[in-house]
Amino acid sequence: MQCYKNGQLIDSIPLLDRAFHYGDGCFTTARIFHGNFELKELHFARLKLACNSLSLDADLSFIEKSFVHLQQQHPNLNGTLKVVISRGEGDRGYSLPLHAADVYVWYYPRVTQAFQPEWIESGMLNHALGLNMPHLVGLKTLNRLEQVLLKQEADQQGWLEALVSDVQGSIVEGVSSNCFIRINDRWITPELRYNGVHGVMRAKILSRMQQYQVECEQRCIDMSEIGRIQSLFFCNALHPMKAVIRFHDRCLEQQPYLDLFETLKLSQID
């Protein structure tokens, strides 16, 4: 693992960094495949939106500078890139410091393969998401305590990923993914009105669906519709399709995954 701060390689983080004290910032996680920063434009657009919403004065060119350093060190770059925008150092208390934000880039090397559907078992978690402050809906902020508790429950069930609802009884997403659900032979993805993350892979898939004329409805999906789920897959920046073959004790249809994966050309993500 390597970490850069504002384009410079570092081995420590300041004790007064507000990302540590308050979760004051935002982040994104990207896949690097054969030196290619996948979904780069979508990642940058999401970071810019989050920085504007959180009043973070961040120079995102430091991401590119750090990435160039990594490419120079690793001719065949493969792995995961995590970008964290922190408010930076500050005194105790919630008042905002006046300086620019800090841009951290972590690189986790790992073997990456060309995308194929990943087959998993899943279910519905008991823990539910709360309703976000409207200003924060869709943003990937550093406050991930809900996801930590949800992942604990999923791990206890032996599920790699699982469906999550909110306190109003609506299906929202997975623990660390967005989701697409097939009901009555139609694809649906939850409308992220009160919570959830506007994922870059979700955006890419919705764009491809429009491009290849695959109907997909964005709407509220009530918990009462769980029994009608025909197919379900999760997606995030690291994988476009984690296809659920067994949901609790019920087998789901598999052919729709294969058809959609081929139609949307999900083996090719740029």
Coordinates of C-alpha atoms in Angstrom, one line a residue:
M1 CA 0.0 0.0 0.0
Q2 CA 1.1 3.6 -0.7
C3 CA -0.4 6.9 0.3
Y4 CA 0.0 10.3 -1.2
K5 CA -1.1 13.6 0.4
N6 CA -1.5 16.5 -2.0
G7 CA 0.7 14.7 -4.5
Q8 CA 3.5 13.8 -2.1
L9 CA 4.3 10.3 -0.8
I10 CA 3.7 10.1 3.0
D11 CA 3.9 7.5 5.7
S12 CA 1.8 9.3 8.4
I13 CA -1.3 11.4 8.9
P14 CA -1.6 14.5 11.2
L15 CA -3.2 13.8 14.5
L16 CA -5.5 16.8 14.2
D17 CA -6.9 15.8 10.8
R18 CA -10.6 16.4 10.8
A19 CA -11.2 13.3 8.7
F20 CA -10.2 11.3 11.7
H21 CA -11.9 13.4 14.4
Y22 CA -15.3 14.1 12.6
G23 CA -15.4 12.2 9.4
D24 CA -15.2 15.6 7.8
G25 CA -14.8 14.9 4.1
C26 CA -15.7 12.6 1.3
F27 CA -14.2 9.8 -0.7
T28 CA -14.4 7.6 -3.7
T29 CA -12.9 4.2 -4.5
A30 CA -11.8 3.3 -8.1
R31 CA -10.6 0.2 -9.9
I32 CA -7.2 0.4 -11.7
F33 CA -7.0 -2.2 -14.5
H34 CA -3.8 -2.4 -16.6
G35 CA -3.0 1.2 -15.8
N36 CA -6.4 2.5 -16.7
F37 CA -8.3 4.6 -14.1
E38 CA -11.8 3.2 -14.7
L39 CA -14.8 5.5 -14.7
K40 CA -12.4 8.4 -14.0
E41 CA -14.8 11.1 -15.3
L42 CA -17.6 9.9 -13.1
H43 CA -15.4 9.6 -10.0
F44 CA -14.1 13.2 -10.5
A45 CA -17.7 14.5 -11.1
R46 CA -18.9 12.9 -7.9
L47 CA -16.0 14.3 -5.9
K48 CA -16.6 17.8 -7.3
L49 CA -20.3 17.6 -6.3
A50 CA -19.4 16.4 -2.8
C51 CA -16.8 19.1 -2.4
N52 CA -19.2 21.7 -3.4
S53 CA -21.9 20.4 -1.1
L54 CA -19.6 20.2 1.8
S55 CA -17.8 23.5 1.1
L56 CA -14.4 21.7 0.7
D57 CA -11.8 23.7 -1.2
A58 CA -10.0 20.8 -2.8
D59 CA -7.5 20.8 -5.6
L60 CA -8.4 17.6 -7.4
S61 CA -5.4 17.9 -9.7
F62 CA -3.4 16.2 -6.8
I63 CA -5.2 13.0 -7.7
E64 CA -3.8 13.0 -11.2
K65 CA -0.4 14.0 -9.9
S66 CA -0.4 11.1 -7.4
F67 CA -1.6 8.7 -10.1
V68 CA 1.2 9.7 -12.5
H69 CA 3.7 9.0 -9.7
L70 CA 2.2 5.5 -9.2
Q71 CA 2.3 4.8 -13.0
Q72 CA 6.0 5.7 -13.0
Q73 CA 6.7 3.2 -10.2
H74 CA 4.4 0.4 -11.4
P75 CA 4.5 -0.1 -15.2
N76 CA 1.5 -2.5 -15.1
L77 CA -0.7 -0.8 -12.5
N78 CA -3.5 -3.0 -11.1
G79 CA -5.5 -2.6 -7.9
T80 CA -7.7 -0.2 -6.0
L81 CA -7.3 3.5 -5.7
K82 CA -9.0 5.3 -2.8
V83 CA -9.3 9.0 -2.8
V84 CA -10.1 10.8 0.4
I85 CA -10.8 14.5 0.6
S86 CA -10.3 15.8 4.2
R87 CA -11.1 19.2 5.6
G88 CA -7.5 19.0 6.9
E89 CA -6.1 19.9 10.3
G90 CA -8.2 22.0 12.7
D91 CA -8.7 23.0 16.3
R92 CA -11.1 21.1 18.5
G93 CA -14.8 21.8 17.8
Y94 CA -17.0 21.9 14.7
S95 CA -16.1 25.3 13.3
L96 CA -14.5 25.1 9.9
P97 CA -10.8 25.9 9.3
L98 CA -10.2 28.4 6.5
H99 CA -7.5 26.6 4.7
A100 CA -7.8 24.4 1.6
A101 CA -8.7 20.7 2.0
D102 CA -6.2 17.9 1.8
V103 CA -6.3 15.3 -0.9
Y104 CA -5.2 11.8 0.0
V105 CA -4.7 9.0 -2.5
W106 CA -4.2 5.4 -1.4
Y107 CA -3.1 2.7 -3.7
Y108 CA -3.8 -1.0 -2.9
P109 CA -2.1 -3.3 -5.4
R110 CA -4.0 -6.5 -6.2
V111 CA -4.5 -8.8 -9.1
T112 CA -7.5 -7.7 -11.2
Q113 CA -9.3 -9.6 -13.9
A114 CA -11.5 -8.8 -16.8
F115 CA -15.1 -8.4 -15.6
Q116 CA -17.5 -11.4 -15.5
P117 CA -20.7 -11.8 -13.5
E118 CA -19.9 -12.9 -10.0
W119 CA -22.4 -15.3 -8.5
I120 CA -23.3 -14.8 -4.9
E121 CA -25.9 -15.7 -2.2
S122 CA -27.7 -12.9 -0.4
G123 CA -30.6 -11.8 1.7
M124 CA -32.3 -8.9 3.4
L125 CA -30.6 -7.3 6.5
N126 CA -32.5 -6.5 9.6
H127 CA -30.6 -3.3 10.4
A128 CA -32.1 -0.3 8.5
L129 CA -30.6 3.0 7.2
G130 CA -31.7 6.3 8.7
L131 CA -32.9 9.3 6.7
N132 CA -30.1 11.6 5.7
M133 CA -30.0 15.4 5.9
P134 CA -31.3 16.3 2.4
H135 CA -28.0 18.2 1.7
L136 CA -26.1 14.9 2.1
V137 CA -28.3 12.5 0.2
G138 CA -26.3 10.6 -2.4
L139 CA -22.9 11.9 -1.2
K140 CA -20.1 9.4 -0.3
T141 CA -19.1 11.1 3.0
L142 CA -16.5 9.7 5.4
N143 CA -19.2 8.8 7.9
R144 CA -19.7 5.1 7.3
L145 CA -20.8 3.8 10.7
E146 CA -24.1 2.5 9.3
Q147 CA -22.3 0.5 6.6
V148 CA -19.9 -0.9 9.3
L149 CA -22.8 -2.2 11.3
L150 CA -24.6 -3.5 8.2
K151 CA -21.4 -5.3 7.0
Q152 CA -21.1 -6.9 10.4
E153 CA -24.7 -8.4 10.1
A154 CA -24.0 -9.5 6.5
D155 CA -20.8 -11.2 7.6
Q156 CA -22.6 -13.0 10.3
Q157 CA -25.1 -14.4 7.7
G158 CA -22.2 -15.4 5.4
W159 CA -23.3 -13.0 2.7
L160 CA -20.8 -11.1 0.6
E161 CA -23.4 -8.5 -0.1
A162 CA -27.0 -7.9 1.1
L163 CA -30.0 -5.8 0.5
V164 CA -30.6 -2.8 2.9
S165 CA -33.8 -1.0 3.6
D166 CA -34.4 2.3 5.4
V167 CA -36.6 3.1 8.4
Q168 CA -39.5 3.9 6.1
G169 CA -39.5 0.3 4.8
S170 CA -38.1 1.0 1.3
I171 CA -35.2 -0.9 -0.3
V172 CA -32.2 1.4 -0.8
E173 CA -29.1 -0.4 -1.8
G174 CA -26.5 -3.0 -0.7
V175 CA -24.0 -2.6 2.1
S176 CA -21.3 -1.2 -0.3
S177 CA -23.1 -1.3 -3.6
N178 CA -26.1 -0.1 -5.5
C179 CA -28.7 -2.6 -6.7
F180 CA -30.8 -3.5 -9.7
I181 CA -33.9 -5.6 -9.1
R182 CA -36.0 -7.4 -11.7
I183 CA -39.8 -7.6 -10.9
N184 CA -42.5 -8.5 -13.5
D185 CA -39.8 -8.9 -16.1
R186 CA -38.7 -5.3 -15.7
W187 CA -35.4 -3.9 -14.2
I188 CA -35.8 -1.4 -11.4
T189 CA -33.2 0.5 -9.3
P190 CA -34.3 2.2 -6.1
E191 CA -34.8 5.9 -6.3
L192 CA -32.3 7.4 -3.9
R193 CA -34.5 10.2 -2.5
Y194 CA -33.7 10.1 1.3
N195 CA -30.4 8.1 1.6
G196 CA -28.0 5.9 -0.3
V197 CA -25.0 6.7 -2.5
H198 CA -25.1 7.8 -6.1
G199 CA -22.7 5.2 -7.3
V200 CA -20.5 5.7 -10.3
M201 CA -21.1 2.1 -11.6
R202 CA -24.9 2.6 -11.1
A203 CA -24.6 5.8 -13.2
K204 CA -22.6 3.9 -15.9
I205 CA -25.1 1.1 -16.1
L206 CA -28.1 3.5 -16.3
S207 CA -26.3 5.3 -19.1
R208 CA -25.7 2.0 -20.9
M209 CA -29.3 0.9 -20.4
Q210 CA -30.4 4.1 -22.1
Q211 CA -27.8 3.7 -24.9
Y212 CA -28.9 0.1 -25.6
Q213 CA -32.6 0.7 -25.0
V214 CA -33.0 -1.5 -22.0
E215 CA -35.9 -0.3 -19.9
C216 CA -35.1 0.5 -16.2
E217 CA -37.4 2.3 -13.8
Q218 CA -36.1 4.3 -10.9
R219 CA -38.7 4.2 -8.2
C220 CA -39.3 3.4 -4.5
I221 CA -39.3 -0.4 -3.9
D222 CA -41.3 -1.3 -0.9
M223 CA -40.2 -4.2 1.4
S224 CA -43.5 -5.9 0.6
E225 CA -42.2 -6.5 -3.0
I226 CA -39.3 -8.8 -1.8
G227 CA -41.3 -11.9 -2.6
R228 CA -41.7 -10.8 -6.2
I229 CA -38.0 -10.4 -7.0
Q230 CA -37.1 -12.5 -10.0
S231 CA -33.4 -11.4 -10.3
L232 CA -31.1 -9.1 -8.3
F233 CA -27.6 -7.8 -8.8
F234 CA -25.3 -5.5 -6.9
C235 CA -22.8 -3.1 -8.5
N236 CA -20.0 -0.7 -7.4
A237 CA -16.9 0.8 -8.9
L238 CA -15.0 -2.4 -8.3
H239 CA -17.5 -4.7 -10.0
P240 CA -20.5 -4.2 -12.4
M241 CA -22.5 -7.3 -11.5
K242 CA -22.6 -9.4 -8.4
A243 CA -25.5 -11.6 -9.4
V244 CA -27.6 -13.2 -6.7
I245 CA -28.4 -16.8 -7.5
R246 CA -30.0 -17.5 -4.1
F247 CA -31.9 -15.0 -2.0
H248 CA -32.5 -16.5 1.5
D249 CA -34.0 -19.9 0.6
R250 CA -35.2 -19.0 -2.9
C251 CA -33.4 -19.5 -6.2
L252 CA -33.5 -16.5 -8.5
E253 CA -33.5 -16.5 -12.3
Q254 CA -30.0 -16.5 -13.8
Q255 CA -30.5 -15.9 -17.5
P256 CA -31.5 -12.3 -17.2
Y257 CA -28.1 -11.5 -15.7
L258 CA -26.2 -13.1 -18.6
D259 CA -28.5 -11.4 -21.2
L260 CA -28.0 -8.0 -19.5
F261 CA -24.3 -8.4 -19.0
E262 CA -23.9 -9.1 -22.7
T263 CA -26.3 -6.4 -23.9
L264 CA -24.7 -3.7 -21.9
K265 CA -21.1 -4.9 -22.7
L266 CA -20.3 -4.8 -19.0
S267 CA -17.0 -6.7 -19.5
Q268 CA -15.8 -3.4 -21.0
I269 CA -15.8 -0.5 -18.5
D270 CA -13.7 2.6 -19.3

